[in-house]
GROMACS .gro file of C-alpha atoms in nm:
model
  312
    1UNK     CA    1   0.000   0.000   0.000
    2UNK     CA    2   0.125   0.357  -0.083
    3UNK     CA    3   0.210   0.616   0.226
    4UNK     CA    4  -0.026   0.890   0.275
    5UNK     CA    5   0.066   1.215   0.204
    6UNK     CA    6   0.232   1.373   0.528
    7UNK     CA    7  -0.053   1.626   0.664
    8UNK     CA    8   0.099   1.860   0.950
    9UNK     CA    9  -0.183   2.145   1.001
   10UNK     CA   10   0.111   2.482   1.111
   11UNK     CA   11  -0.018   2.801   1.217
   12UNK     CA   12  -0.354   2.882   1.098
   13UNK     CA   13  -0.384   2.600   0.874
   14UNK     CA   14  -0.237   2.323   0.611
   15UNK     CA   15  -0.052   2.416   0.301
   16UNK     CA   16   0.131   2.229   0.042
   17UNK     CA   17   0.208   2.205  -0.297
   18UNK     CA   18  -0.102   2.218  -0.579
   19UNK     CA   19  -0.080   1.852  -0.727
   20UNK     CA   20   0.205   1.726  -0.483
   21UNK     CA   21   0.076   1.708  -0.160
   22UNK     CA   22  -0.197   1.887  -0.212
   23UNK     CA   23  -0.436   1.689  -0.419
   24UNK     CA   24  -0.780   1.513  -0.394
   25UNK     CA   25  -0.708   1.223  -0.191
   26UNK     CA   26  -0.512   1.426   0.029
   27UNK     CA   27  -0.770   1.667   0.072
   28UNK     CA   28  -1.052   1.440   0.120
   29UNK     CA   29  -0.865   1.271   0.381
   30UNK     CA   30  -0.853   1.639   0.598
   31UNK     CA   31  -1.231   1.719   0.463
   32UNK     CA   32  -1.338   1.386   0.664
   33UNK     CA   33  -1.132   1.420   0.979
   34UNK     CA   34  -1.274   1.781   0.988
   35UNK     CA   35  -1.602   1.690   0.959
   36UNK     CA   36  -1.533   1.431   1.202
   37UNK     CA   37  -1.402   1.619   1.490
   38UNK     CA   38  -1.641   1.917   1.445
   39UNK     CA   39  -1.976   1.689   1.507
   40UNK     CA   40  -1.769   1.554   1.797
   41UNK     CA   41  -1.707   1.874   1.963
   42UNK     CA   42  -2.027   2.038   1.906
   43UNK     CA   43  -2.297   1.702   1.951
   44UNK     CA   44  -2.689   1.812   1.980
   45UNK     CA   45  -2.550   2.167   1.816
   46UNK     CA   46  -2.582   2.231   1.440
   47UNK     CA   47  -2.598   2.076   1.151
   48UNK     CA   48  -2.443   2.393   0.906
   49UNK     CA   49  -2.059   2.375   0.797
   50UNK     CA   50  -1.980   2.673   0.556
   51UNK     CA   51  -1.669   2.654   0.298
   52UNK     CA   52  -1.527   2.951   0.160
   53UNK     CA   53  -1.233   2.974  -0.112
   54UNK     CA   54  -0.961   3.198  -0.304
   55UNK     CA   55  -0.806   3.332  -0.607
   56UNK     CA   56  -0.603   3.002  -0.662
   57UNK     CA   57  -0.570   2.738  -0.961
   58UNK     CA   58  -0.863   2.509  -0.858
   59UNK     CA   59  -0.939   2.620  -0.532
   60UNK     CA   60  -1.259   2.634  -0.598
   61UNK     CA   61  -1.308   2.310  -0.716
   62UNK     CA   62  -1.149   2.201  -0.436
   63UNK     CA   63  -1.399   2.370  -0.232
   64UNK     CA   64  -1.663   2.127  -0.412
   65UNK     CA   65  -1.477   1.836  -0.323
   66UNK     CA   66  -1.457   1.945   0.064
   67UNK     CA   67  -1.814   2.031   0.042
   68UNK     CA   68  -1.928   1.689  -0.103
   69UNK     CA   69  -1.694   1.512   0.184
   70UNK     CA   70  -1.852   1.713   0.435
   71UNK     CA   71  -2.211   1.663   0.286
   72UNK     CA   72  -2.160   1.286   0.310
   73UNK     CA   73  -2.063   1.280   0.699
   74UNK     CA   74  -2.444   1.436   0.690
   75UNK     CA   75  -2.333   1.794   0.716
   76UNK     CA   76  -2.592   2.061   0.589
   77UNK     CA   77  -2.316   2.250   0.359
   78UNK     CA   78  -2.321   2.632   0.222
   79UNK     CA   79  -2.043   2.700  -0.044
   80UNK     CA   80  -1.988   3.057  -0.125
   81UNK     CA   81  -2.044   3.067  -0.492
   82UNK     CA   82  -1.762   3.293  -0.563
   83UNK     CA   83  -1.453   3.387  -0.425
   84UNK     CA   84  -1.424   3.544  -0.101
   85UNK     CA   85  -1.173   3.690   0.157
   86UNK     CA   86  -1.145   3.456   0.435
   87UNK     CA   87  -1.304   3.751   0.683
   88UNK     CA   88  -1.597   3.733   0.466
   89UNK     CA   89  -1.614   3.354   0.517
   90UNK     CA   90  -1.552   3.405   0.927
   91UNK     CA   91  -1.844   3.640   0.926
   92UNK     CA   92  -2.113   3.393   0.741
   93UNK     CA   93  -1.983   3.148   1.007
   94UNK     CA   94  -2.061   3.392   1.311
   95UNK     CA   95  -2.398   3.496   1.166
   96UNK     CA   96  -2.546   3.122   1.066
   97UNK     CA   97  -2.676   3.061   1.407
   98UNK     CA   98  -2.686   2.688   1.277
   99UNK     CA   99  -2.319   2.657   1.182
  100UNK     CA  100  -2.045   2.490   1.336
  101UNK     CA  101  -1.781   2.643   1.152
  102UNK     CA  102  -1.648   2.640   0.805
  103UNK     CA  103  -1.302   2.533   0.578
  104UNK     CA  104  -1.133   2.810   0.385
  105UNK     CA  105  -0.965   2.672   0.078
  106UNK     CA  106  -0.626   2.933   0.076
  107UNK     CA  107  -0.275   2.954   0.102
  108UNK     CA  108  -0.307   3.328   0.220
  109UNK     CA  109   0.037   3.448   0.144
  110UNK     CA  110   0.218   3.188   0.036
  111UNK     CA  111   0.355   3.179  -0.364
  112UNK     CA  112   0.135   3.020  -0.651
  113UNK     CA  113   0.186   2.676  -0.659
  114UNK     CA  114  -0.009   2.633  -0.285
  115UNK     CA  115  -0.275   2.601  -0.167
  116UNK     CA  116  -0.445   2.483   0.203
  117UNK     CA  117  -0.707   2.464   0.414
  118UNK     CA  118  -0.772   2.694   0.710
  119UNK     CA  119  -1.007   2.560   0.964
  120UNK     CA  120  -1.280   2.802   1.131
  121UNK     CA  121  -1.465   2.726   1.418
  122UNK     CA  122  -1.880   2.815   1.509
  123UNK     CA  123  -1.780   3.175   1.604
  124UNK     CA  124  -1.609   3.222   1.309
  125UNK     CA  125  -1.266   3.218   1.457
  126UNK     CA  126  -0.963   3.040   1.402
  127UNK     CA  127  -0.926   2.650   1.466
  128UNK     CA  128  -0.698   2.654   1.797
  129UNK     CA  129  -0.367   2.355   1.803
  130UNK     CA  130  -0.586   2.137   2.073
  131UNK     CA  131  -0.869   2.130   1.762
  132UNK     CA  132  -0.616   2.077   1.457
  133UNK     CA  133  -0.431   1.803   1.706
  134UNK     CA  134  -0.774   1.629   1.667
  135UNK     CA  135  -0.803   1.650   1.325
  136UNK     CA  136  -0.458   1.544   1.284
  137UNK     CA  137  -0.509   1.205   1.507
  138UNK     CA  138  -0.884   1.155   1.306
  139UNK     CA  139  -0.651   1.089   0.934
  140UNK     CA  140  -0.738   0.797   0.781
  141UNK     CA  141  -0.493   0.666   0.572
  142UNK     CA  142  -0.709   0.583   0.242
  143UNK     CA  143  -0.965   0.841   0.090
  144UNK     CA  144  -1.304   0.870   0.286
  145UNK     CA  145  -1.659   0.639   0.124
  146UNK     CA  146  -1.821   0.863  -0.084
  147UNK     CA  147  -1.468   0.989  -0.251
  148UNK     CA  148  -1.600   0.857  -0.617
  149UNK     CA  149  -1.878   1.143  -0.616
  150UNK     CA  150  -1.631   1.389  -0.415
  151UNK     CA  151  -1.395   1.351  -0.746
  152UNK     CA  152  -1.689   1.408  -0.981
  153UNK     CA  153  -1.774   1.757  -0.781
  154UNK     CA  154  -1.411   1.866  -0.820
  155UNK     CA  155  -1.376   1.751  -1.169
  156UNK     CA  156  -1.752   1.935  -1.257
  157UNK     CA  157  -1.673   2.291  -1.021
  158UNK     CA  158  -1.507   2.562  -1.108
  159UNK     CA  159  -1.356   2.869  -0.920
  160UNK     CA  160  -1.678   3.118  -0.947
  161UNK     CA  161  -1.616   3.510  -0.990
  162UNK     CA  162  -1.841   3.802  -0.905
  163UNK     CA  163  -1.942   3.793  -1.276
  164UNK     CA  164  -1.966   3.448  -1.362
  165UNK     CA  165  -2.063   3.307  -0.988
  166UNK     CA  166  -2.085   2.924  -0.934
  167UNK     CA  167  -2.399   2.701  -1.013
  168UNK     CA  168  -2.509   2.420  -0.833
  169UNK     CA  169  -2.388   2.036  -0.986
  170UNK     CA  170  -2.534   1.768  -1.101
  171UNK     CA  171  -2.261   1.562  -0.915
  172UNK     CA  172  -2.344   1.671  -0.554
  173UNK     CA  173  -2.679   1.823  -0.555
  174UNK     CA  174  -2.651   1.848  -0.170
  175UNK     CA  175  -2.440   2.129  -0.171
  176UNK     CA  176  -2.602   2.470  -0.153
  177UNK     CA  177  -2.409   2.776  -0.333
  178UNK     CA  178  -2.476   3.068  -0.171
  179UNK     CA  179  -2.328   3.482  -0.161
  180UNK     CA  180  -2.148   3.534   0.132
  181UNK     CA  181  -2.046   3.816  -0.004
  182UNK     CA  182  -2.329   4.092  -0.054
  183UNK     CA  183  -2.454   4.082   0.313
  184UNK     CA  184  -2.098   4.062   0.426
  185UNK     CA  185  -1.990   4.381   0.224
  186UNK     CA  186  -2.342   4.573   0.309
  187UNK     CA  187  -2.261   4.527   0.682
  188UNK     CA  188  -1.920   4.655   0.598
  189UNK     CA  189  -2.025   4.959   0.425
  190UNK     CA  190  -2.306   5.015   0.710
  191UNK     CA  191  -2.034   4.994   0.988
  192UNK     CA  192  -1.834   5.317   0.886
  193UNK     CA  193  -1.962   5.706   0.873
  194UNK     CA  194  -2.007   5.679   0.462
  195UNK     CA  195  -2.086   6.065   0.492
  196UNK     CA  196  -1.781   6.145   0.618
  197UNK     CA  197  -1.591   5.928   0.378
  198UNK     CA  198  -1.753   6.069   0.096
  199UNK     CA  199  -1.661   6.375   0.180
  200UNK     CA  200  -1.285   6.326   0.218
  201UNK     CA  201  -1.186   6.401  -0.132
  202UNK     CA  202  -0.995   6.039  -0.088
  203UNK     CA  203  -0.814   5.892  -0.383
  204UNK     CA  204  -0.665   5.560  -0.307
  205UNK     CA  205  -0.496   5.328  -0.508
  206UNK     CA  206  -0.551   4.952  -0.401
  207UNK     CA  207  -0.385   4.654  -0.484
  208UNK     CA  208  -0.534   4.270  -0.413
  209UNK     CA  209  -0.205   4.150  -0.521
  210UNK     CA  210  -0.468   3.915  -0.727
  211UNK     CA  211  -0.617   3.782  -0.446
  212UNK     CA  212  -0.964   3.744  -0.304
  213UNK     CA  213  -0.997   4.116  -0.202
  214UNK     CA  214  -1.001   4.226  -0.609
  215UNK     CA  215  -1.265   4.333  -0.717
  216UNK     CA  216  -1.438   4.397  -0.354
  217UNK     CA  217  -1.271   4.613  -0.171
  218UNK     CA  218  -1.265   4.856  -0.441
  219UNK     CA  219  -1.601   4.852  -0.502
  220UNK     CA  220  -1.681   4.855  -0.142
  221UNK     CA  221  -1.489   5.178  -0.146
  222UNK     CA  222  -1.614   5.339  -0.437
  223UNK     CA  223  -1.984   5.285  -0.302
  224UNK     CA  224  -1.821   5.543  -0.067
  225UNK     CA  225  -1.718   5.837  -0.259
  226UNK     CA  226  -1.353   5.747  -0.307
  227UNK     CA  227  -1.192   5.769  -0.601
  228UNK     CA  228  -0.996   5.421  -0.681
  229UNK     CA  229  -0.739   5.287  -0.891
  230UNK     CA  230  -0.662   4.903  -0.915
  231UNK     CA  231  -0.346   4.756  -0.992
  232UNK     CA  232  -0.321   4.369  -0.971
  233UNK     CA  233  -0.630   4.312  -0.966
  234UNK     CA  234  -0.684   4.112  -1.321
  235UNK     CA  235  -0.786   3.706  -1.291
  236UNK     CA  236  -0.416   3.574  -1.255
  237UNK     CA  237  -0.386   3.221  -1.059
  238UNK     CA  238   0.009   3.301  -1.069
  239UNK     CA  239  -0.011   3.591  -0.937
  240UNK     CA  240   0.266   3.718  -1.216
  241UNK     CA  241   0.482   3.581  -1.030
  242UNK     CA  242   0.425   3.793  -0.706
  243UNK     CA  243   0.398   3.646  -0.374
  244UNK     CA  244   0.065   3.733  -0.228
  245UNK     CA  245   0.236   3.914   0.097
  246UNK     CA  246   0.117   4.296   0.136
  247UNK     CA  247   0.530   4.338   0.275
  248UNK     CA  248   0.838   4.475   0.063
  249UNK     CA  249   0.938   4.386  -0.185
  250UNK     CA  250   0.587   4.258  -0.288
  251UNK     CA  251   0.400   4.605  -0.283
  252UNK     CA  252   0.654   4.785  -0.570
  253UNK     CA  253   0.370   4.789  -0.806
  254UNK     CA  254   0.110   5.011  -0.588
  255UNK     CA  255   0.432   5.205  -0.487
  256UNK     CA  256   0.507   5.334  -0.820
  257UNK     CA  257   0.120   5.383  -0.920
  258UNK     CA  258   0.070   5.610  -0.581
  259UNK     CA  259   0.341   5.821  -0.672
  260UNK     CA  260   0.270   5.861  -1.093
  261UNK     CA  261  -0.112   5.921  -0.974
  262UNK     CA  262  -0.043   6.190  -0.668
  263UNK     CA  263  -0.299   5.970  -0.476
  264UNK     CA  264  -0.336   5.952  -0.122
  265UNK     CA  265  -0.201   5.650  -0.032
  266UNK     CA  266  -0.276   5.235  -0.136
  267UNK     CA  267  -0.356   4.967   0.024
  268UNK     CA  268  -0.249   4.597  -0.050
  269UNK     CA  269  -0.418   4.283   0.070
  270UNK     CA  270  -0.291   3.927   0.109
  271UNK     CA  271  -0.369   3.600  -0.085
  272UNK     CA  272  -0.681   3.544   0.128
  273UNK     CA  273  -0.757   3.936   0.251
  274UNK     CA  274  -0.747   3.907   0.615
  275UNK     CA  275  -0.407   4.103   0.622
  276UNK     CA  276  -0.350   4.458   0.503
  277UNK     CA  277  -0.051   4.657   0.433
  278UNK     CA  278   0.002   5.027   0.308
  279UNK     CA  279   0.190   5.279   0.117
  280UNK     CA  280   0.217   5.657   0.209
  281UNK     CA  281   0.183   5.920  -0.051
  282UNK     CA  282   0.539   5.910  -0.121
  283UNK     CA  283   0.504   5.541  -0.186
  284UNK     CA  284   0.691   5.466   0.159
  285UNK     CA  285   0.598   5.132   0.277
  286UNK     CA  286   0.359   5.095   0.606
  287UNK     CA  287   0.308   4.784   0.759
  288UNK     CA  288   0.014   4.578   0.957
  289UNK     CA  289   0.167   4.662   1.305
  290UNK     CA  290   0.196   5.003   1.189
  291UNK     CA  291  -0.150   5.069   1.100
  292UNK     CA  292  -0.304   4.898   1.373
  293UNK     CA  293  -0.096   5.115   1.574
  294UNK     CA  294  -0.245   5.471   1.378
  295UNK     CA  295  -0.557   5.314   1.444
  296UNK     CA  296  -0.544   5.290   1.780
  297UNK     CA  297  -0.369   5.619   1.828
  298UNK     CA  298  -0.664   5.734   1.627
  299UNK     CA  299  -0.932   5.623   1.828
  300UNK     CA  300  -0.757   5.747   2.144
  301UNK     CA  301  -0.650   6.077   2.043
  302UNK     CA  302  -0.910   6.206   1.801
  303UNK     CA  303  -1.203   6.023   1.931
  304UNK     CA  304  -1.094   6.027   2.270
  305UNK     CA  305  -1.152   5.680   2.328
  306UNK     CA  306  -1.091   5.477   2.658
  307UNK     CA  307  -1.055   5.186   2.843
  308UNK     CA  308  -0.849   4.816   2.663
  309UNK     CA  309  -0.739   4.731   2.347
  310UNK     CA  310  -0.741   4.303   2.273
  311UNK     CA  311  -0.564   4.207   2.012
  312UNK     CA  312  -0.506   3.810   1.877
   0.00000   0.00000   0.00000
């Protein structure tokens, strides 16, 4: 009998190479030990499991294949039917009062040729070690029943876009495509003071760094008054060669376009979105740490805000 792929979930997730160790059986094998361990630790609870996934060559496809695993263990299963940031994917989770969690098909920042799985538990939040330990131990060595029709769901999927979003199959009519992402990005909108944006004069330039924030976050921002350019943000599964990482020497592109346009400033998301990282008008480089830092100063100073700051 052949060795199993080695599965080793790291921080926030599993990774590994797109048709090394990263392939069907492989990922069928995690989709069923997930399942698994989630209707252990949450028994009488529900019955939802929600599966998000990224910019990245078959990811969603993948997704279908996770979903059909997860539909066979009896699993009520939502797949977004486009891409989506993995925050988008954490909020579903947290709002589906029936959900258990979810599986985020990404590699976040890591180069083309990965992809991975990042677990999310029923608030929406990260899997923690004790949970992926589980998983881990629940491996089975061969591909879980049902893999046959999990195959035929990844071979009929595709990765859906905001234009072209994805239908349900004829191979696993259990699983329910859904849009995670309009009441996600109308809550988003609805959370800040659009007048006051609007009436900024803002002119930002963004770049996804052709990840799952294209597309989105520009429109989300545009809905708001501001004036946005959008570099990287074309369908690329390569990512022209870029790593998805909003650090240097990643970020050159919105650099240069900040200073040609005389724009405020641009902002440049990871693989998955759920990292940011910035650019000054002069194209100077600022970084997560540093803008959670403004942000806080911001709140303190000008809004004269007390009391604790959490951070993860």
């Amino acid at each position: 009998m052949t060795q199993p792929d080695r599965i080793h979930f790291g921080t926030d997730g599993w990774r590994a190479i797109i048709n090394e160790d990263f392939n069907p059986a492989s990922v069928a094998r995690v989709a069923d030990a997930a399942a698994h361990i989630f209707r252990s630790s949450y028994p009488g609870a529900g019955n939802t499991l929600i599966i998000g996934y990224d910019c990245r060559t078959d990811a969603g496809r993948y997704a279908a294949l996770v979903g059909a695993v997860c539909a066979a263990q009896g699993f009520e299963v939502k797949l977004s039917d486009r891409y989506c940031p993995t925050p988008a994917l954490c909020w579903s989770i947290a709002q589906d009062t029936d959900a258990v969690g979810g599986l985020m098909l990404t590699s976040s920042h890591n180069p083309a040729e990965y992809l991975g799985i990042k677990l999310r538990m029923t608030d929406g939040g990260a899997s923690p070690a004790s949970f992926t330990s589980e998983v881990e131990a629940a491996l089975a060595d061969e591909p879980p029943a049902g893999f046959d029709q999990a195959l035929a769901a990844f071979a009929e999927a595709d990765n859906g876009t905001p234009e072209s979003p994805a239908a349900a199959l004829t191979s696993a009519p259990a699983l329910q495509f859904i849009d995670l992402m309009a009441p996600y990005l109308a809550t988003l909108k609805a959370s800040v003071d659009g007048a006051l944006i609007a009436g900024s004069g803002l002119r930002i330039v963004l770049d996804p760094l052709f990840g799952a924030g294209r597309t989105y976050l520009a429109q989300v921002l545009r809905d708001l008054g501001v004036e946005v350019v959008e570099v990287n943000g074309t369908n690329d599964p390569s990512f022209n060669g870029l790593h998805p990482e909003p650090i240097l020497p990643w970020v050159k592109t919105g650099a240069q376009k900040v200073v040609e346009l005389g724009y405020d400033a641009c902002f440049v998301t990871d693989g998955d979105a759920d990292r940011i990282g910035a650019l000054d008008e002069f194209g100077s480089y600022v970084s997560s740490h540093r803008i959670l830092t403004l942000l806080v100063g911001h709140l303190a100073e000008d809004r004269g805000r007390t009391g604790r700051v959490v951070r993860n």
